[in-house]
mmCIF file of C-alpha atoms in Angstrom:
data_model
loop_
_atom_site.group_PDB
_atom_site.id
_atom_site.type_symbol
_atom_site.label_atom_id
_atom_site.label_comp_id
_atom_site.label_asym_id
_atom_site.label_seq_id
_atom_site.Cartn_x
_atom_site.Cartn_y
_atom_site.Cartn_z
ATOM 1 C CA UNK A 135 -28.264 -39.308 -25.272
ATOM 2 C CA UNK A 136 -30.344 -37.625 -22.566
ATOM 3 C CA UNK A 137 -29.382 -34.451 -20.720
ATOM 4 C CA UNK A 138 -30.952 -32.662 -17.772
ATOM 5 C CA UNK A 139 -30.689 -28.908 -18.186
ATOM 6 C CA UNK A 140 -31.946 -26.161 -15.903
ATOM 7 C CA UNK A 141 -34.064 -23.962 -18.187
ATOM 8 C CA UNK A 142 -33.634 -20.922 -15.927
ATOM 9 C CA UNK A 143 -30.147 -20.558 -17.351
ATOM 10 C CA UNK A 144 -31.019 -20.903 -21.030
ATOM 11 C CA UNK A 145 -32.404 -17.784 -22.739
ATOM 12 C CA UNK A 146 -35.859 -18.487 -24.160
ATOM 13 C CA UNK A 147 -34.859 -17.300 -27.612
ATOM 14 C CA UNK A 148 -31.819 -19.596 -27.538
ATOM 15 C CA UNK A 149 -33.454 -22.828 -26.437
ATOM 16 C CA UNK A 150 -34.721 -23.646 -29.918
ATOM 17 C CA UNK A 151 -31.196 -23.136 -31.287
ATOM 18 C CA UNK A 152 -29.838 -25.432 -28.590
ATOM 19 C CA UNK A 153 -32.235 -28.258 -29.397
ATOM 20 C CA UNK A 154 -31.732 -27.920 -33.153
ATOM 21 C CA UNK A 155 -27.937 -27.759 -32.864
ATOM 22 C CA UNK A 156 -27.934 -30.888 -30.698
ATOM 23 C CA UNK A 157 -30.916 -32.656 -32.226
ATOM 24 C CA UNK A 158 -29.596 -36.066 -31.158
ATOM 25 C CA UNK A 159 -29.782 -35.047 -27.481
ATOM 26 C CA UNK A 160 -33.043 -35.344 -25.561
ATOM 27 C CA UNK A 161 -33.093 -32.374 -23.185
ATOM 28 C CA UNK A 162 -35.253 -32.872 -20.084
ATOM 29 C CA UNK A 163 -36.082 -30.520 -17.231
ATOM 30 C CA UNK A 164 -37.469 -32.660 -14.415
ATOM 31 C CA UNK A 165 -34.506 -34.491 -12.956
ATOM 32 C CA UNK A 166 -36.614 -36.618 -10.623
ATOM 33 C CA UNK A 167 -38.546 -38.114 -13.547
ATOM 34 C CA UNK A 168 -35.513 -38.875 -15.691
ATOM 35 C CA UNK A 169 -33.017 -41.016 -13.835
ATOM 36 C CA UNK A 170 -31.505 -42.286 -17.072
ATOM 37 C CA UNK A 171 -29.765 -39.003 -17.939
ATOM 38 C CA UNK A 172 -26.236 -39.069 -19.347
ATOM 39 C CA UNK A 173 -25.460 -35.396 -18.769
ATOM 40 C CA UNK A 174 -26.299 -32.821 -16.087
ATOM 41 C CA UNK A 175 -26.325 -29.027 -16.576
ATOM 42 C CA UNK A 176 -27.414 -27.151 -13.482
ATOM 43 C CA UNK A 177 -26.789 -25.801 -9.998
ATOM 44 C CA UNK A 178 -24.921 -27.525 -7.202
ATOM 45 C CA UNK A 179 -28.040 -27.526 -5.012
ATOM 46 C CA UNK A 180 -30.007 -29.409 -7.677
ATOM 47 C CA UNK A 181 -27.288 -32.026 -7.875
ATOM 48 C CA UNK A 182 -27.186 -32.337 -4.090
ATOM 49 C CA UNK A 183 -30.967 -32.759 -3.897
ATOM 50 C CA UNK A 184 -30.921 -36.136 -5.669
ATOM 51 C CA UNK A 185 -29.548 -39.579 -4.875
ATOM 52 C CA UNK A 186 -26.829 -39.953 -7.485
ATOM 53 C CA UNK A 187 -26.684 -43.718 -6.949
ATOM 54 C CA UNK A 188 -29.993 -43.865 -8.838
ATOM 55 C CA UNK A 189 -28.488 -42.199 -11.918
ATOM 56 C CA UNK A 190 -26.481 -45.094 -13.291
ATOM 57 C CA UNK A 191 -25.935 -43.595 -16.767
ATOM 58 C CA UNK A 192 -24.554 -40.236 -15.645
ATOM 59 C CA UNK A 193 -21.233 -39.479 -17.348
ATOM 60 C CA UNK A 194 -20.681 -35.730 -17.092
ATOM 61 C CA UNK A 195 -21.790 -32.969 -14.721
ATOM 62 C CA UNK A 196 -21.546 -29.334 -15.812
ATOM 63 C CA UNK A 197 -22.058 -27.186 -12.735
ATOM 64 C CA UNK A 198 -23.554 -23.746 -13.339
ATOM 65 C CA UNK A 199 -21.531 -22.278 -10.455
ATOM 66 C CA UNK A 200 -17.879 -21.458 -9.924
ATOM 67 C CA UNK A 201 -17.777 -22.787 -6.360
ATOM 68 C CA UNK A 202 -17.766 -26.553 -5.901
ATOM 69 C CA UNK A 203 -16.770 -26.901 -2.244
ATOM 70 C CA UNK A 204 -20.093 -28.580 -1.409
ATOM 71 C CA UNK A 205 -19.715 -31.199 -4.163
ATOM 72 C CA UNK A 206 -17.531 -34.273 -3.629
ATOM 73 C CA UNK A 207 -15.723 -34.019 -6.949
ATOM 74 C CA UNK A 208 -13.219 -36.781 -6.188
ATOM 75 C CA UNK A 209 -15.991 -39.239 -5.309
ATOM 76 C CA UNK A 210 -17.750 -38.458 -8.584
ATOM 77 C CA UNK A 211 -14.556 -38.848 -10.585
ATOM 78 C CA UNK A 212 -13.875 -42.182 -8.899
ATOM 79 C CA UNK A 213 -17.192 -43.370 -10.367
ATOM 80 C CA UNK A 214 -16.107 -42.286 -13.840
ATOM 81 C CA UNK A 215 -18.227 -39.127 -13.838
ATOM 82 C CA UNK A 216 -16.540 -36.063 -15.287
ATOM 83 C CA UNK A 217 -17.163 -32.733 -13.532
ATOM 84 C CA UNK A 218 -16.689 -29.177 -14.785
ATOM 85 C CA UNK A 219 -17.641 -25.830 -13.324
ATOM 86 C CA UNK A 220 -18.331 -22.304 -14.576
ATOM 87 C CA UNK A 221 -15.338 -20.568 -13.076
ATOM 88 C CA UNK A 222 -14.827 -17.773 -15.613
ATOM 89 C CA UNK A 223 -18.509 -17.002 -16.136
ATOM 90 C CA UNK A 224 -18.854 -14.859 -13.018
ATOM 91 C CA UNK A 225 -15.352 -13.384 -12.714
ATOM 92 C CA UNK A 226 -15.973 -10.042 -14.433
ATOM 93 C CA UNK A 227 -19.101 -9.313 -12.424
ATOM 94 C CA UNK A 228 -17.552 -10.314 -9.110
ATOM 95 C CA UNK A 229 -14.495 -8.163 -9.854
ATOM 96 C CA UNK A 230 -16.794 -5.179 -10.442
ATOM 97 C CA UNK A 231 -18.556 -5.988 -7.170
ATOM 98 C CA UNK A 232 -15.216 -5.828 -5.351
ATOM 99 C CA UNK A 233 -14.681 -2.344 -6.778
ATOM 100 C CA UNK A 234 -18.167 -1.286 -5.708
ATOM 101 C CA UNK A 235 -17.485 -2.350 -2.124
ATOM 102 C CA UNK A 236 -14.163 -0.530 -1.979
ATOM 103 C CA UNK A 237 -15.691 2.636 -3.412
ATOM 104 C CA UNK A 238 -18.678 2.339 -1.050
ATOM 105 C CA UNK A 239 -16.275 2.930 1.831
ATOM 106 C CA UNK A 240 -13.802 5.222 0.098
ATOM 107 C CA UNK A 241 -16.431 7.693 -1.127
ATOM 108 C CA UNK A 242 -18.532 7.694 2.090
ATOM 109 C CA UNK A 243 -21.568 6.371 0.245
ATOM 110 C CA UNK A 244 -23.483 5.362 3.360
ATOM 111 C CA UNK A 245 -23.079 8.777 4.957
ATOM 112 C CA UNK A 246 -24.200 10.625 1.848
ATOM 113 C CA UNK A 247 -27.269 8.420 1.455
ATOM 114 C CA UNK A 248 -28.177 9.184 5.055
ATOM 115 C CA UNK A 249 -27.695 12.894 4.362
ATOM 116 C CA UNK A 250 -30.002 12.704 1.350
ATOM 117 C CA UNK A 251 -32.702 11.212 3.568
ATOM 118 C CA UNK A 252 -32.493 14.244 5.878
ATOM 119 C CA UNK A 253 -31.816 16.732 3.037
ATOM 120 C CA UNK A 254 -28.507 17.650 4.650
ATOM 121 C CA UNK A 255 -25.803 19.416 2.609
ATOM 122 C CA UNK A 256 -22.634 18.579 4.487
ATOM 123 C CA UNK A 257 -19.273 17.825 2.915
ATOM 124 C CA UNK A 258 -17.177 14.976 4.267
ATOM 125 C CA UNK A 259 -13.429 15.414 3.966
ATOM 126 C CA UNK A 260 -12.121 11.933 4.672
ATOM 127 C CA UNK A 261 -12.215 10.218 1.295
ATOM 128 C CA UNK A 262 -9.643 7.517 0.589
ATOM 129 C CA UNK A 263 -8.022 6.688 -2.734
ATOM 130 C CA UNK A 264 -6.965 3.412 -4.299
ATOM 131 C CA UNK A 265 -4.139 5.271 -6.034
ATOM 132 C CA UNK A 266 -0.713 4.545 -4.538
ATOM 133 C CA UNK A 267 -2.149 1.933 -2.175
ATOM 134 C CA UNK A 268 -1.032 -1.638 -1.571
ATOM 135 C CA UNK A 269 -3.577 -4.279 -2.502
ATOM 136 C CA UNK A 270 -3.505 -7.901 -1.387
ATOM 137 C CA UNK A 271 -5.633 -10.550 -3.078
ATOM 138 C CA UNK A 272 -5.967 -14.024 -1.584
ATOM 139 C CA UNK A 273 -6.505 -16.219 -4.603
ATOM 140 C CA UNK A 274 -5.136 -15.578 -8.086
ATOM 141 C CA UNK A 275 -7.686 -17.585 -10.054
ATOM 142 C CA UNK A 276 -10.118 -16.058 -12.523
ATOM 143 C CA UNK A 277 -11.808 -13.803 -9.932
ATOM 144 C CA UNK A 278 -8.502 -12.662 -8.466
ATOM 145 C CA UNK A 279 -7.054 -11.953 -11.917
ATOM 146 C CA UNK A 280 -10.078 -10.008 -13.143
ATOM 147 C CA UNK A 281 -10.057 -7.994 -9.911
ATOM 148 C CA UNK A 282 -6.339 -7.235 -10.179
ATOM 149 C CA UNK A 283 -6.758 -6.296 -13.850
ATOM 150 C CA UNK A 284 -9.339 -3.648 -12.986
ATOM 151 C CA UNK A 285 -7.537 -2.367 -9.932
ATOM 152 C CA UNK A 286 -4.362 -1.773 -11.956
ATOM 153 C CA UNK A 287 -6.186 1.072 -13.715
ATOM 154 C CA UNK A 288 -6.314 2.920 -10.364
ATOM 155 C CA UNK A 289 -2.485 2.978 -10.330
ATOM 156 C CA UNK A 290 -1.863 1.372 -6.945
ATOM 157 C CA UNK A 291 1.651 1.120 -5.595
ATOM 158 C CA UNK A 292 1.532 -2.667 -5.708
ATOM 159 C CA UNK A 293 -0.878 -5.569 -6.136
ATOM 160 C CA UNK A 294 0.190 -8.698 -4.294
ATOM 161 C CA UNK A 295 -1.348 -12.121 -4.777
ATOM 162 C CA UNK A 296 -1.362 -15.104 -2.446
ATOM 163 C CA UNK A 297 -1.389 -18.629 -3.891
ATOM 164 C CA UNK A 298 0.102 -22.106 -3.426
ATOM 165 C CA UNK A 299 3.138 -21.557 -5.657
ATOM 166 C CA UNK A 300 5.130 -18.498 -6.670
ATOM 167 C CA UNK A 301 4.605 -18.666 -10.418
ATOM 168 C CA UNK A 302 3.939 -15.171 -11.826
ATOM 169 C CA UNK A 303 0.327 -14.257 -12.619
ATOM 170 C CA UNK A 304 -0.809 -11.482 -15.009
ATOM 171 C CA UNK A 305 -1.787 -8.175 -13.340
ATOM 172 C CA UNK A 306 -0.010 -9.040 -10.060
ATOM 173 C CA UNK A 307 3.212 -7.273 -9.116
ATOM 174 C CA UNK A 308 4.241 -9.841 -6.514
ATOM 175 C CA UNK A 309 3.190 -13.381 -5.635
ATOM 176 C CA UNK A 310 3.426 -14.617 -2.042
ATOM 177 C CA UNK A 311 3.143 -18.149 -0.714
ATOM 178 C CA UNK A 312 3.171 -20.004 2.584
ATOM 179 C CA UNK A 313 2.532 -18.811 6.111
ATOM 180 C CA UNK A 314 5.106 -16.031 5.984
ATOM 181 C CA UNK A 315 3.783 -14.824 2.664
ATOM 182 C CA UNK A 316 0.264 -14.647 4.053
ATOM 183 C CA UNK A 317 1.459 -12.657 7.085
ATOM 184 C CA UNK A 318 3.290 -10.209 4.821
ATOM 185 C CA UNK A 319 0.189 -9.734 2.679
ATOM 186 C CA UNK A 320 -2.044 -9.176 5.720
ATOM 187 C CA UNK A 321 0.354 -6.624 7.197
ATOM 188 C CA UNK A 322 1.061 -4.661 4.027
ATOM 189 C CA UNK A 323 -2.390 -4.429 2.418
ATOM 190 C CA UNK A 324 -4.510 -1.309 2.459
ATOM 191 C CA UNK A 325 -7.168 -3.411 0.729
ATOM 192 C CA UNK A 326 -7.381 -7.123 1.474
ATOM 193 C CA UNK A 327 -9.548 -9.021 -0.999
ATOM 194 C CA UNK A 328 -10.476 -12.637 -0.357
ATOM 195 C CA UNK A 329 -11.198 -14.584 -3.541
ATOM 196 C CA UNK A 330 -9.789 -17.965 -2.609
ATOM 197 C CA UNK A 331 -11.597 -21.312 -3.013
ATOM 198 C CA UNK A 332 -12.940 -22.962 0.120
ATOM 199 C CA UNK A 333 -11.246 -26.254 0.958
ATOM 200 C CA UNK A 334 -9.646 -27.970 3.939
ATOM 201 C CA UNK A 335 -6.648 -25.656 3.754
ATOM 202 C CA UNK A 336 -8.606 -22.401 3.539
ATOM 203 C CA UNK A 337 -11.433 -23.140 5.999
ATOM 204 C CA UNK A 338 -11.037 -20.560 8.803
ATOM 205 C CA UNK A 339 -7.740 -19.492 7.257
ATOM 206 C CA UNK A 340 -8.352 -15.924 8.431
ATOM 207 C CA UNK A 341 -8.691 -15.863 12.212
ATOM 208 C CA UNK A 342 -8.196 -13.244 14.918
ATOM 209 C CA UNK A 343 -4.427 -13.668 14.918
ATOM 210 C CA UNK A 344 -4.216 -12.871 11.206
ATOM 211 C CA UNK A 345 -6.832 -10.109 11.334
ATOM 212 C CA UNK A 346 -4.784 -8.409 14.044
ATOM 213 C CA UNK A 347 -1.942 -8.108 11.536
ATOM 214 C CA UNK A 348 -3.988 -5.755 9.328
ATOM 215 C CA UNK A 349 -3.546 -2.014 9.234
ATOM 216 C CA UNK A 350 -6.076 -0.085 11.281
ATOM 217 C CA UNK A 351 -7.250 1.803 8.177
ATOM 218 C CA UNK A 352 -7.381 -1.298 5.948
ATOM 219 C CA UNK A 353 -10.500 -2.643 4.247
ATOM 220 C CA UNK A 354 -11.372 -6.335 4.010
ATOM 221 C CA UNK A 355 -13.507 -7.530 1.095
ATOM 222 C CA UNK A 356 -14.750 -11.129 0.981
ATOM 223 C CA UNK A 357 -16.264 -12.541 -2.227
ATOM 224 C CA UNK A 358 -15.087 -16.117 -1.586
ATOM 225 C CA UNK A 359 -16.918 -18.089 1.098
ATOM 226 C CA UNK A 360 -17.946 -16.953 4.553
ATOM 227 C CA UNK A 361 -16.150 -19.764 6.356
ATOM 228 C CA UNK A 362 -12.751 -18.746 4.985
ATOM 229 C CA UNK A 363 -12.936 -16.262 7.891
ATOM 230 C CA UNK A 364 -13.667 -17.048 11.531
ATOM 231 C CA UNK A 365 -16.735 -14.809 11.586
ATOM 232 C CA UNK A 366 -16.844 -14.201 15.341
ATOM 233 C CA UNK A 367 -13.233 -13.024 15.172
ATOM 234 C CA UNK A 368 -14.088 -10.624 12.358
ATOM 235 C CA UNK A 369 -17.041 -9.255 14.326
ATOM 236 C CA UNK A 370 -14.762 -8.579 17.299
ATOM 237 C CA UNK A 371 -12.222 -6.813 15.072
ATOM 238 C CA UNK A 372 -14.929 -4.639 13.495
ATOM 239 C CA UNK A 373 -16.636 -3.820 16.800
ATOM 240 C CA UNK A 374 -13.342 -2.605 18.211
ATOM 241 C CA UNK A 375 -12.561 -0.592 15.049
ATOM 242 C CA UNK A 376 -9.268 -2.435 14.561
ATOM 243 C CA UNK A 377 -9.733 -2.186 10.792
ATOM 244 C CA UNK A 378 -11.590 0.440 8.754
ATOM 245 C CA UNK A 379 -14.324 -1.863 7.575
ATOM 246 C CA UNK A 380 -15.446 -5.007 5.775
ATOM 247 C CA UNK A 381 -17.438 -5.525 2.589
ATOM 248 C CA UNK A 382 -18.983 -8.987 2.686
ATOM 249 C CA UNK A 383 -20.856 -10.760 -0.077
ATOM 250 C CA UNK A 384 -20.609 -14.034 1.828
ATOM 251 C CA UNK A 385 -21.195 -14.981 5.458
ATOM 252 C CA UNK A 386 -21.204 -18.040 7.670
ATOM 253 C CA UNK A 387 -23.923 -19.258 7.664
ATOM 254 C CA UNK A 388 -26.050 -18.102 4.759
ATOM 255 C CA UNK A 389 -28.548 -16.556 4.911
ATOM 256 C CA UNK A 390 -27.033 -14.467 7.690
ATOM 257 C CA UNK A 391 -29.309 -14.815 10.769
ATOM 258 C CA UNK A 392 -31.124 -11.653 11.806
ATOM 259 C CA UNK A 393 -29.550 -12.052 15.218
ATOM 260 C CA UNK A 394 -26.008 -11.647 13.846
ATOM 261 C CA UNK A 395 -24.181 -8.578 15.136
ATOM 262 C CA UNK A 396 -22.757 -8.048 11.634
ATOM 263 C CA UNK A 397 -26.066 -6.440 10.632
ATOM 264 C CA UNK A 398 -25.664 -3.684 13.221
ATOM 265 C CA UNK A 399 -22.069 -2.644 12.526
ATOM 266 C CA UNK A 400 -21.636 0.740 10.864
ATOM 267 C CA UNK A 401 -18.311 -0.382 9.359
ATOM 268 C CA UNK A 402 -19.712 -3.465 7.623
ATOM 269 C CA UNK A 403 -21.405 -3.521 4.202
ATOM 270 C CA UNK A 404 -23.296 -6.764 3.485
ATOM 271 C CA UNK A 405 -24.735 -8.064 0.225
ATOM 272 C CA UNK A 406 -26.624 -11.420 0.107
ATOM 273 C CA UNK A 407 -24.170 -13.521 -1.954
ATOM 274 C CA UNK A 408 -25.114 -11.378 -4.914
ATOM 275 C CA UNK A 409 -21.718 -10.467 -6.391
ATOM 276 C CA UNK A 410 -22.166 -12.740 -9.403
ATOM 277 C CA UNK A 411 -25.461 -11.156 -10.472
ATOM 278 C CA UNK A 412 -25.309 -9.833 -14.036
ATOM 279 C CA UNK A 413 -27.532 -9.263 -17.026
ATOM 280 C CA UNK A 414 -24.974 -11.267 -19.017
ATOM 281 C CA UNK A 415 -24.854 -14.303 -16.696
ATOM 282 C CA UNK A 416 -27.422 -16.393 -18.578
ATOM 283 C CA UNK A 417 -25.848 -15.519 -21.917
ATOM 284 C CA UNK A 418 -22.418 -16.618 -20.713
ATOM 285 C CA UNK A 419 -23.751 -19.848 -19.225
ATOM 286 C CA UNK A 420 -25.509 -20.631 -22.499
ATOM 287 C CA UNK A 421 -22.306 -20.033 -24.476
ATOM 288 C CA UNK A 422 -20.416 -22.302 -22.061
ATOM 289 C CA UNK A 423 -23.092 -24.988 -22.428
ATOM 290 C CA UNK A 424 -22.869 -24.972 -26.217
ATOM 291 C CA UNK A 425 -19.064 -24.856 -26.270
ATOM 292 C CA UNK A 426 -18.614 -27.665 -23.773
ATOM 293 C CA UNK A 427 -21.304 -29.839 -25.355
ATOM 294 C CA UNK A 428 -19.510 -29.602 -28.695
ATOM 295 C CA UNK A 429 -16.193 -30.431 -27.009
ATOM 296 C CA UNK A 430 -17.717 -33.402 -25.183
ATOM 297 C CA UNK A 431 -19.351 -34.826 -28.296
ATOM 298 C CA UNK A 432 -16.158 -34.404 -30.307
ATOM 299 C CA UNK A 433 -14.020 -36.004 -27.559
ATOM 300 C CA UNK A 434 -12.092 -32.812 -26.883
ATOM 301 C CA UNK A 435 -11.041 -31.382 -23.534
ATOM 302 C CA UNK A 436 -13.925 -29.872 -21.585
ATOM 303 C CA UNK A 437 -13.431 -26.292 -20.400
ATOM 304 C CA UNK A 438 -12.982 -25.927 -16.631
ATOM 305 C CA UNK A 439 -12.917 -29.656 -15.952
ATOM 306 C CA UNK A 440 -12.077 -30.269 -12.297
#
């Protein structure tokens, strides 16, 4: 059995353990030179850079990302190729990033940094609290759940989740569905967090009409995909101060062009699709690799199979 694996995501001190544990697997690292691989462990962009029709022996793809909107999973499955992602690997870190973006605005971080630069001692009496607020989270998957779990410690009034069905989800006080449910969530939320997968149903789900439903002092945080929101509509809303601000880890397109007006808005905090960054990321991906390899070899269910 031959497997392509991206070495960037395997700790150096663990690679020897990996090869000894799976001594019957030939691990290779140049995908272009090894078109007879059975297994693929790597990033979506690596997979998309090759002509899969040339890889006749490929049986299983383990993506090292949570998002898979740019991979035609159904087409792969129709060819008998199994596909799994790394959905829970990044959830904790992204949830912490959501908190950092909320607190950036609530605690006037930008203003105080600017005051440090000018050595200005000036108190600002406009700090917001998460306590007793209403929080809306679009998407109740692993990222949404980990975010809600952490936000519960701030004792909000309510955390609402938006999903396809109304089954209860841990850490959420209320689950909303459908068009009316989405409107209710947009109208009621002091903090609107977007953590929903990108697909045909969610592309440009949040447009001007829905943004206009938000409270004027509400924050929008997007850690999903930039094209879940109609970006020009969001820019207009922010320029006219119709919401308090937006914390964006994702934009449309990426990288965000230097000409985008988002860069110049004082009520927008942008990070370069960096929410998943963590010192533990490689360790978690390695653990997932080992666990899923053992499951695959022993004909057990693969974790996070799509």
